[in-house]
GROMACS .gro file of C-alpha atoms in nm:
model
  260
    1UNK     CA    1  -4.975   5.780   1.045
    2UNK     CA    2  -5.135   5.805   0.701
    3UNK     CA    3  -5.152   5.479   0.435
    4UNK     CA    4  -4.915   5.653   0.218
    5UNK     CA    5  -4.662   5.730   0.519
    6UNK     CA    6  -4.720   5.308   0.594
    7UNK     CA    7  -4.620   5.217   0.260
    8UNK     CA    8  -4.307   5.457   0.237
    9UNK     CA    9  -4.204   5.281   0.563
   10UNK     CA   10  -4.265   4.926   0.411
   11UNK     CA   11  -4.097   4.993   0.095
   12UNK     CA   12  -3.757   5.167   0.290
   13UNK     CA   13  -3.738   4.834   0.491
   14UNK     CA   14  -3.771   4.627   0.196
   15UNK     CA   15  -3.492   4.824   0.027
   16UNK     CA   16  -3.263   4.824   0.375
   17UNK     CA   17  -3.303   4.472   0.399
   18UNK     CA   18  -3.243   4.398   0.006
   19UNK     CA   19  -2.920   4.634   0.060
   20UNK     CA   20  -2.832   4.392   0.373
   21UNK     CA   21  -2.870   4.093   0.207
   22UNK     CA   22  -2.679   4.233  -0.094
   23UNK     CA   23  -2.396   4.326   0.144
   24UNK     CA   24  -2.367   4.003   0.332
   25UNK     CA   25  -2.338   3.817   0.008
   26UNK     CA   26  -2.055   4.035  -0.130
   27UNK     CA   27  -1.890   3.981   0.204
   28UNK     CA   28  -1.929   3.579   0.188
   29UNK     CA   29  -1.812   3.578  -0.187
   30UNK     CA   30  -1.496   3.833  -0.131
   31UNK     CA   31  -1.378   3.631   0.132
   32UNK     CA   32  -1.163   3.340   0.068
   33UNK     CA   33  -0.872   3.161   0.166
   34UNK     CA   34  -0.530   3.333   0.009
   35UNK     CA   35  -0.276   3.138  -0.110
   36UNK     CA   36   0.051   3.100   0.120
   37UNK     CA   37   0.277   3.185  -0.155
   38UNK     CA   38   0.591   3.124   0.045
   39UNK     CA   39   0.498   2.799   0.142
   40UNK     CA   40   0.374   2.701  -0.213
   41UNK     CA   41   0.701   2.794  -0.389
   42UNK     CA   42   0.919   2.576  -0.121
   43UNK     CA   43   0.691   2.310  -0.212
   44UNK     CA   44   0.716   2.279  -0.576
   45UNK     CA   45   0.941   2.092  -0.768
   46UNK     CA   46   0.975   2.358  -1.051
   47UNK     CA   47   1.033   2.111  -1.293
   48UNK     CA   48   0.767   2.182  -1.545
   49UNK     CA   49   0.685   2.443  -1.795
   50UNK     CA   50   0.415   2.677  -1.639
   51UNK     CA   51   0.195   2.892  -1.901
   52UNK     CA   52  -0.073   3.147  -1.818
   53UNK     CA   53  -0.312   3.186  -2.077
   54UNK     CA   54  -0.525   3.424  -1.898
   55UNK     CA   55  -0.905   3.446  -1.765
   56UNK     CA   56  -0.735   3.254  -1.484
   57UNK     CA   57  -0.600   2.943  -1.678
   58UNK     CA   58  -0.270   2.791  -1.606
   59UNK     CA   59  -0.087   2.531  -1.790
   60UNK     CA   60   0.171   2.310  -1.626
   61UNK     CA   61   0.350   2.104  -1.893
   62UNK     CA   62   0.563   1.790  -1.816
   63UNK     CA   63   0.914   1.838  -1.964
   64UNK     CA   64   0.884   1.526  -2.179
   65UNK     CA   65   0.564   1.561  -2.308
   66UNK     CA   66   0.242   1.351  -2.297
   67UNK     CA   67  -0.108   1.215  -2.401
   68UNK     CA   68  -0.250   1.246  -2.079
   69UNK     CA   69  -0.448   1.558  -1.922
   70UNK     CA   70  -0.621   1.665  -1.619
   71UNK     CA   71  -0.815   1.979  -1.591
   72UNK     CA   72  -0.858   2.079  -1.245
   73UNK     CA   73  -1.104   2.255  -1.021
   74UNK     CA   74  -0.999   2.426  -0.684
   75UNK     CA   75  -1.189   2.412  -0.328
   76UNK     CA   76  -1.449   2.666  -0.271
   77UNK     CA   77  -1.322   2.980  -0.141
   78UNK     CA   78  -0.939   2.898  -0.192
   79UNK     CA   79  -0.695   3.065  -0.449
   80UNK     CA   80  -0.657   2.876  -0.733
   81UNK     CA   81  -0.268   2.899  -0.721
   82UNK     CA   82  -0.284   2.738  -0.383
   83UNK     CA   83  -0.271   2.391  -0.567
   84UNK     CA   84   0.020   2.496  -0.805
   85UNK     CA   85   0.254   2.243  -0.608
   86UNK     CA   86   0.000   1.972  -0.670
   87UNK     CA   87  -0.020   2.069  -1.044
   88UNK     CA   88   0.377   2.080  -1.071
   89UNK     CA   89   0.446   1.770  -0.915
   90UNK     CA   90   0.166   1.601  -1.135
   91UNK     CA   91   0.326   1.751  -1.447
   92UNK     CA   92   0.665   1.625  -1.269
   93UNK     CA   93   0.517   1.251  -1.293
   94UNK     CA   94   0.383   1.295  -1.662
   95UNK     CA   95   0.055   1.453  -1.612
   96UNK     CA   96  -0.038   1.795  -1.819
   97UNK     CA   97  -0.260   2.010  -1.584
   98UNK     CA   98  -0.477   2.274  -1.661
   99UNK     CA   99  -0.569   2.471  -1.340
  100UNK     CA  100  -0.887   2.698  -1.387
  101UNK     CA  101  -0.939   3.000  -1.172
  102UNK     CA  102  -1.311   3.007  -1.058
  103UNK     CA  103  -1.546   3.284  -1.011
  104UNK     CA  104  -1.563   3.415  -0.686
  105UNK     CA  105  -1.344   3.120  -0.619
  106UNK     CA  106  -1.625   2.920  -0.589
  107UNK     CA  107  -1.658   2.628  -0.863
  108UNK     CA  108  -2.038   2.672  -0.832
  109UNK     CA  109  -2.027   2.953  -1.045
  110UNK     CA  110  -1.800   2.777  -1.313
  111UNK     CA  111  -1.879   2.410  -1.331
  112UNK     CA  112  -1.847   2.440  -1.727
  113UNK     CA  113  -1.497   2.587  -1.729
  114UNK     CA  114  -1.386   2.289  -1.896
  115UNK     CA  115  -1.550   2.324  -2.202
  116UNK     CA  116  -1.315   2.400  -2.521
  117UNK     CA  117  -1.007   2.340  -2.306
  118UNK     CA  118  -0.894   2.040  -2.487
  119UNK     CA  119  -0.834   2.223  -2.796
  120UNK     CA  120  -0.552   2.387  -2.658
  121UNK     CA  121  -0.393   2.071  -2.623
  122UNK     CA  122  -0.522   1.851  -2.915
  123UNK     CA  123  -0.218   1.589  -2.879
  124UNK     CA  124  -0.372   1.501  -2.531
  125UNK     CA  125  -0.540   1.162  -2.603
  126UNK     CA  126  -0.665   1.126  -2.232
  127UNK     CA  127  -0.879   1.403  -2.071
  128UNK     CA  128  -0.943   1.346  -1.693
  129UNK     CA  129  -1.121   1.608  -1.495
  130UNK     CA  130  -1.078   1.651  -1.105
  131UNK     CA  131  -1.090   1.855  -0.834
  132UNK     CA  132  -1.069   1.926  -0.458
  133UNK     CA  133  -1.409   1.964  -0.205
  134UNK     CA  134  -1.658   2.159  -0.409
  135UNK     CA  135  -1.461   2.184  -0.693
  136UNK     CA  136  -1.454   1.757  -0.743
  137UNK     CA  137  -1.823   1.779  -0.695
  138UNK     CA  138  -1.834   2.028  -0.990
  139UNK     CA  139  -1.602   1.855  -1.209
  140UNK     CA  140  -1.788   1.517  -1.138
  141UNK     CA  141  -2.106   1.691  -1.241
  142UNK     CA  142  -1.941   1.840  -1.579
  143UNK     CA  143  -1.825   1.472  -1.655
  144UNK     CA  144  -2.146   1.337  -1.595
  145UNK     CA  145  -2.315   1.608  -1.852
  146UNK     CA  146  -2.026   1.627  -2.123
  147UNK     CA  147  -1.832   1.355  -2.354
  148UNK     CA  148  -1.455   1.332  -2.425
  149UNK     CA  149  -1.420   1.279  -2.037
  150UNK     CA  150  -1.217   0.936  -1.949
  151UNK     CA  151  -1.192   0.982  -1.556
  152UNK     CA  152  -1.240   1.176  -1.264
  153UNK     CA  153  -1.021   1.258  -0.974
  154UNK     CA  154  -1.216   1.328  -0.652
  155UNK     CA  155  -1.016   1.473  -0.394
  156UNK     CA  156  -1.197   1.516  -0.074
  157UNK     CA  157  -1.508   1.553  -0.244
  158UNK     CA  158  -1.832   1.341  -0.408
  159UNK     CA  159  -2.080   1.390  -0.679
  160UNK     CA  160  -2.399   1.493  -0.703
  161UNK     CA  161  -2.475   1.337  -1.017
  162UNK     CA  162  -2.492   0.976  -1.093
  163UNK     CA  163  -2.164   0.836  -1.242
  164UNK     CA  164  -2.252   0.468  -1.182
  165UNK     CA  165  -2.382   0.386  -1.522
  166UNK     CA  166  -2.099   0.540  -1.711
  167UNK     CA  167  -1.744   0.392  -1.864
  168UNK     CA  168  -1.545   0.663  -1.664
  169UNK     CA  169  -1.262   0.574  -1.447
  170UNK     CA  170  -1.310   0.741  -1.102
  171UNK     CA  171  -1.026   0.791  -0.832
  172UNK     CA  172  -1.114   0.933  -0.491
  173UNK     CA  173  -0.853   1.052  -0.258
  174UNK     CA  174  -0.941   1.183   0.115
  175UNK     CA  175  -0.701   1.269   0.436
  176UNK     CA  176  -0.726   1.003   0.724
  177UNK     CA  177  -0.796   1.347   0.947
  178UNK     CA  178  -1.008   1.542   0.728
  179UNK     CA  179  -1.264   1.743   0.983
  180UNK     CA  180  -1.449   1.913   0.678
  181UNK     CA  181  -1.576   1.642   0.436
  182UNK     CA  182  -1.908   1.464   0.543
  183UNK     CA  183  -1.851   1.134   0.586
  184UNK     CA  184  -2.183   0.986   0.596
  185UNK     CA  185  -2.263   1.204   0.271
  186UNK     CA  186  -1.969   1.080   0.116
  187UNK     CA  187  -2.062   0.709   0.213
  188UNK     CA  188  -2.418   0.762   0.039
  189UNK     CA  189  -2.263   0.897  -0.233
  190UNK     CA  190  -2.037   0.607  -0.321
  191UNK     CA  191  -2.379   0.485  -0.486
  192UNK     CA  192  -2.325   0.704  -0.734
  193UNK     CA  193  -1.957   0.599  -0.854
  194UNK     CA  194  -1.899   0.339  -1.072
  195UNK     CA  195  -1.886  -0.027  -0.891
  196UNK     CA  196  -1.504  -0.041  -0.993
  197UNK     CA  197  -1.409   0.305  -0.850
  198UNK     CA  198  -1.064   0.340  -0.665
  199UNK     CA  199  -0.997   0.492  -0.325
  200UNK     CA  200  -0.739   0.595  -0.125
  201UNK     CA  201  -0.686   0.714   0.246
  202UNK     CA  202  -0.384   0.940   0.274
  203UNK     CA  203  -0.287   0.893   0.624
  204UNK     CA  204  -0.252   1.200   0.859
  205UNK     CA  205  -0.347   1.399   0.575
  206UNK     CA  206  -0.635   1.628   0.648
  207UNK     CA  207  -0.871   1.859   0.414
  208UNK     CA  208  -0.653   2.165   0.356
  209UNK     CA  209  -0.390   1.926   0.301
  210UNK     CA  210  -0.413   1.899  -0.055
  211UNK     CA  211  -0.304   2.301  -0.120
  212UNK     CA  212  -0.109   2.575   0.020
  213UNK     CA  213  -0.381   2.826   0.227
  214UNK     CA  214  -0.302   2.733   0.573
  215UNK     CA  215  -0.556   2.606   0.804
  216UNK     CA  216  -0.928   2.564   0.723
  217UNK     CA  217  -1.187   2.606   0.997
  218UNK     CA  218  -1.360   2.300   1.081
  219UNK     CA  219  -1.055   2.086   0.958
  220UNK     CA  220  -0.878   1.820   1.165
  221UNK     CA  221  -0.507   1.840   1.238
  222UNK     CA  222  -0.303   1.662   1.019
  223UNK     CA  223   0.007   1.472   1.129
  224UNK     CA  224   0.165   1.522   0.834
  225UNK     CA  225   0.295   1.846   0.593
  226UNK     CA  226   0.088   1.996   0.316
  227UNK     CA  227   0.392   1.909   0.117
  228UNK     CA  228   0.399   1.565   0.197
  229UNK     CA  229   0.010   1.533   0.172
  230UNK     CA  230   0.054   1.680  -0.195
  231UNK     CA  231   0.342   1.496  -0.293
  232UNK     CA  232   0.152   1.181  -0.217
  233UNK     CA  233  -0.170   1.265  -0.354
  234UNK     CA  234   0.026   1.356  -0.685
  235UNK     CA  235   0.193   1.017  -0.692
  236UNK     CA  236  -0.158   0.830  -0.609
  237UNK     CA  237  -0.327   1.066  -0.894
  238UNK     CA  238  -0.056   1.045  -1.122
  239UNK     CA  239  -0.029   0.640  -1.111
  240UNK     CA  240  -0.418   0.617  -1.152
  241UNK     CA  241  -0.405   0.818  -1.483
  242UNK     CA  242  -0.121   0.702  -1.617
  243UNK     CA  243  -0.184   0.340  -1.583
  244UNK     CA  244  -0.444   0.359  -1.847
  245UNK     CA  245  -0.167   0.327  -2.110
  246UNK     CA  246  -0.313   0.025  -2.303
  247UNK     CA  247  -0.680   0.148  -2.222
  248UNK     CA  248  -0.899   0.272  -2.491
  249UNK     CA  249  -1.048   0.616  -2.440
  250UNK     CA  250  -1.407   0.660  -2.378
  251UNK     CA  251  -1.588   0.764  -2.686
  252UNK     CA  252  -1.545   1.103  -2.790
  253UNK     CA  253  -1.186   1.136  -2.607
  254UNK     CA  254  -1.024   1.320  -2.890
  255UNK     CA  255  -1.303   1.508  -3.034
  256UNK     CA  256  -1.257   1.893  -3.089
  257UNK     CA  257  -1.428   1.996  -2.797
  258UNK     CA  258  -1.623   1.838  -2.504
  259UNK     CA  259  -1.977   1.821  -2.562
  260UNK     CA  260  -2.305   1.811  -2.363
   0.00000   0.00000   0.00000
């Protein structure tokens, strides 16, 4: 075999490997948990105004108006509309919610999606950001890197960046039967949260129960329904956010746009 033939074989092998890797990546990115539309519709209170702004942004507006807003990042590989019942129950409790669709349904690729969203609702005085699982981690990272955020809501999630020296309020919620959340990493990450952060464990809840996309691989078996877990989570989150009525916002809380 000549040297030229060897080079052609090597080049062909490299190209084949690249194509195989690319195909594998695309299969991974395009594989996601779709929303269980029927279950989500049954679990939604349908008591708020829902506005679709395009580019995968949905707003859930409370009927009586509010000064409190939450930007929400979905969990990895979960269709964002699976969180619609949670958003509607929060709006029913008095919190404006902005639900963001992530590129390839993975928040890692859309960590900065919250930039400028507060300009859509200039009357909101208290802005929070949160998310589920990887979405929560990316939401926390956004809060660590940008001004104008008053607090962070983590659903079965923990931050990768240090928030311990900030004046942000942090809420952490997870289900007692969660089989996906890495408890060891979660406990270790508590050192990155403010010392006065709030933690709630929903008894009987699991990882997937914050949304409506069916069972998740590796998750524990819940003893309550996703509808029950969603309502409990909404009540906990709303109570945490709306309990700040007499507290001042962090610096930049009502500025024109979130800034890094």
